[in-house]
CSV table of C-alpha atoms in Angstrom, one decimal:
chain,number,residue,atom,x,y,z
A,1,UNK,CA,100.2,104.9,40.5
A,2,UNK,CA,101.0,107.4,43.2
A,3,UNK,CA,104.1,107.9,45.3
A,4,UNK,CA,102.4,106.1,48.2
A,5,UNK,CA,101.5,103.2,45.9
A,6,UNK,CA,105.0,102.9,44.6
A,7,UNK,CA,106.5,102.9,48.1
A,8,UNK,CA,103.9,100.4,49.4
A,9,UNK,CA,104.8,98.0,46.6
A,10,UNK,CA,108.5,98.2,47.4
A,11,UNK,CA,107.7,97.8,51.1
A,12,UNK,CA,105.7,94.7,50.3
A,13,UNK,CA,108.4,93.2,48.1
A,14,UNK,CA,111.1,93.9,50.7
A,15,UNK,CA,109.0,92.2,53.3
A,16,UNK,CA,108.3,89.2,51.1
A,17,UNK,CA,112.0,88.8,50.1
A,18,UNK,CA,112.9,89.0,53.9
A,19,UNK,CA,110.5,86.1,54.4
A,20,UNK,CA,112.0,84.3,51.5
A,21,UNK,CA,115.4,84.6,53.0
A,22,UNK,CA,114.1,83.2,56.3
A,23,UNK,CA,112.5,80.3,54.4
A,24,UNK,CA,115.7,79.5,52.6
A,25,UNK,CA,117.7,79.6,55.9
A,26,UNK,CA,115.2,77.0,57.2
A,27,UNK,CA,115.4,74.9,54.0
A,28,UNK,CA,111.7,75.4,53.6
A,29,UNK,CA,111.6,75.1,49.8
A,30,UNK,CA,107.8,74.9,49.6
A,31,UNK,CA,107.5,78.1,51.6
A,32,UNK,CA,110.1,79.8,49.5
A,33,UNK,CA,108.3,78.8,46.4
A,34,UNK,CA,105.0,80.2,47.6
A,35,UNK,CA,106.6,83.4,48.8
A,36,UNK,CA,108.4,83.7,45.4
A,37,UNK,CA,105.0,83.5,43.7
A,38,UNK,CA,103.5,86.1,46.0
A,39,UNK,CA,106.5,88.4,45.2
A,40,UNK,CA,105.9,88.0,41.5
A,41,UNK,CA,102.2,88.8,41.9
A,42,UNK,CA,103.1,91.9,43.9
A,43,UNK,CA,105.7,93.0,41.3
A,44,UNK,CA,103.1,92.5,38.5
A,45,UNK,CA,100.6,94.6,40.4
A,46,UNK,CA,102.4,97.8,39.2
A,47,UNK,CA,100.9,97.2,35.8
A,48,UNK,CA,102.4,98.2,32.4
A,49,UNK,CA,104.4,101.3,31.9
A,50,UNK,CA,106.9,103.2,33.9
A,51,UNK,CA,106.5,104.0,37.6
A,52,UNK,CA,106.3,107.7,38.5
A,53,UNK,CA,109.6,109.4,39.3
A,54,UNK,CA,110.2,110.0,43.0
A,55,UNK,CA,112.2,112.7,44.6
A,56,UNK,CA,113.4,113.7,48.0
A,57,UNK,CA,112.7,111.4,51.0
A,58,UNK,CA,110.5,109.2,48.8
A,59,UNK,CA,113.3,108.6,46.4
A,60,UNK,CA,115.7,107.8,49.2
A,61,UNK,CA,113.2,105.4,50.8
A,62,UNK,CA,112.8,103.6,47.4
A,63,UNK,CA,116.6,103.3,47.1
A,64,UNK,CA,116.9,101.9,50.7
A,65,UNK,CA,114.1,99.3,49.9
A,66,UNK,CA,115.8,98.3,46.6
A,67,UNK,CA,119.1,97.8,48.5
A,68,UNK,CA,117.3,95.6,51.0
A,69,UNK,CA,115.6,93.6,48.3
A,70,UNK,CA,118.9,93.1,46.5
A,71,UNK,CA,120.6,92.0,49.8
A,72,UNK,CA,117.8,89.5,50.4
A,73,UNK,CA,118.1,88.2,46.9
A,74,UNK,CA,121.9,87.8,47.4
A,75,UNK,CA,121.3,85.8,50.6
A,76,UNK,CA,118.6,83.6,49.0
A,77,UNK,CA,120.9,82.8,46.1
A,78,UNK,CA,123.8,82.0,48.5
A,79,UNK,CA,121.6,79.4,50.2
A,80,UNK,CA,119.8,78.0,47.1
A,81,UNK,CA,122.6,77.8,44.6
A,82,UNK,CA,124.4,74.9,46.4
A,83,UNK,CA,121.1,73.0,46.6
A,84,UNK,CA,120.3,73.6,43.0
A,85,UNK,CA,123.8,72.3,42.0
A,86,UNK,CA,123.2,69.1,44.0
A,87,UNK,CA,119.8,68.7,42.4
A,88,UNK,CA,121.3,69.3,38.9
A,89,UNK,CA,123.9,66.6,39.6
A,90,UNK,CA,121.3,64.1,40.8
A,91,UNK,CA,119.2,64.7,37.8
A,92,UNK,CA,122.1,64.4,35.4
A,93,UNK,CA,123.3,61.1,36.9
A,94,UNK,CA,122.8,58.1,34.7
A,95,UNK,CA,119.9,55.9,35.8
A,96,UNK,CA,120.7,52.2,36.2
A,97,UNK,CA,118.3,49.4,35.8
A,98,UNK,CA,116.0,51.0,33.2
């Protein structure tokens, strides 16, 4: 994998996580799920083994993209965790009449 490949992968993941955050804001859980799948496919595209070390401007761009990805992840979790808690409570509630 070249430096361009590495940065392209991080750019794609950053874009997908931005779209995921938008989907979460809109309560579009199906869209979020599909984007999550696309993000996993993109992350797996790097293949086995370590990524090449980056330096200079490329390293800084990678760090900026990682910060953006982490901020998107934090936003997504902030919006999805309450929903997941509600779902968990509903699923844990005893069923009557069965």
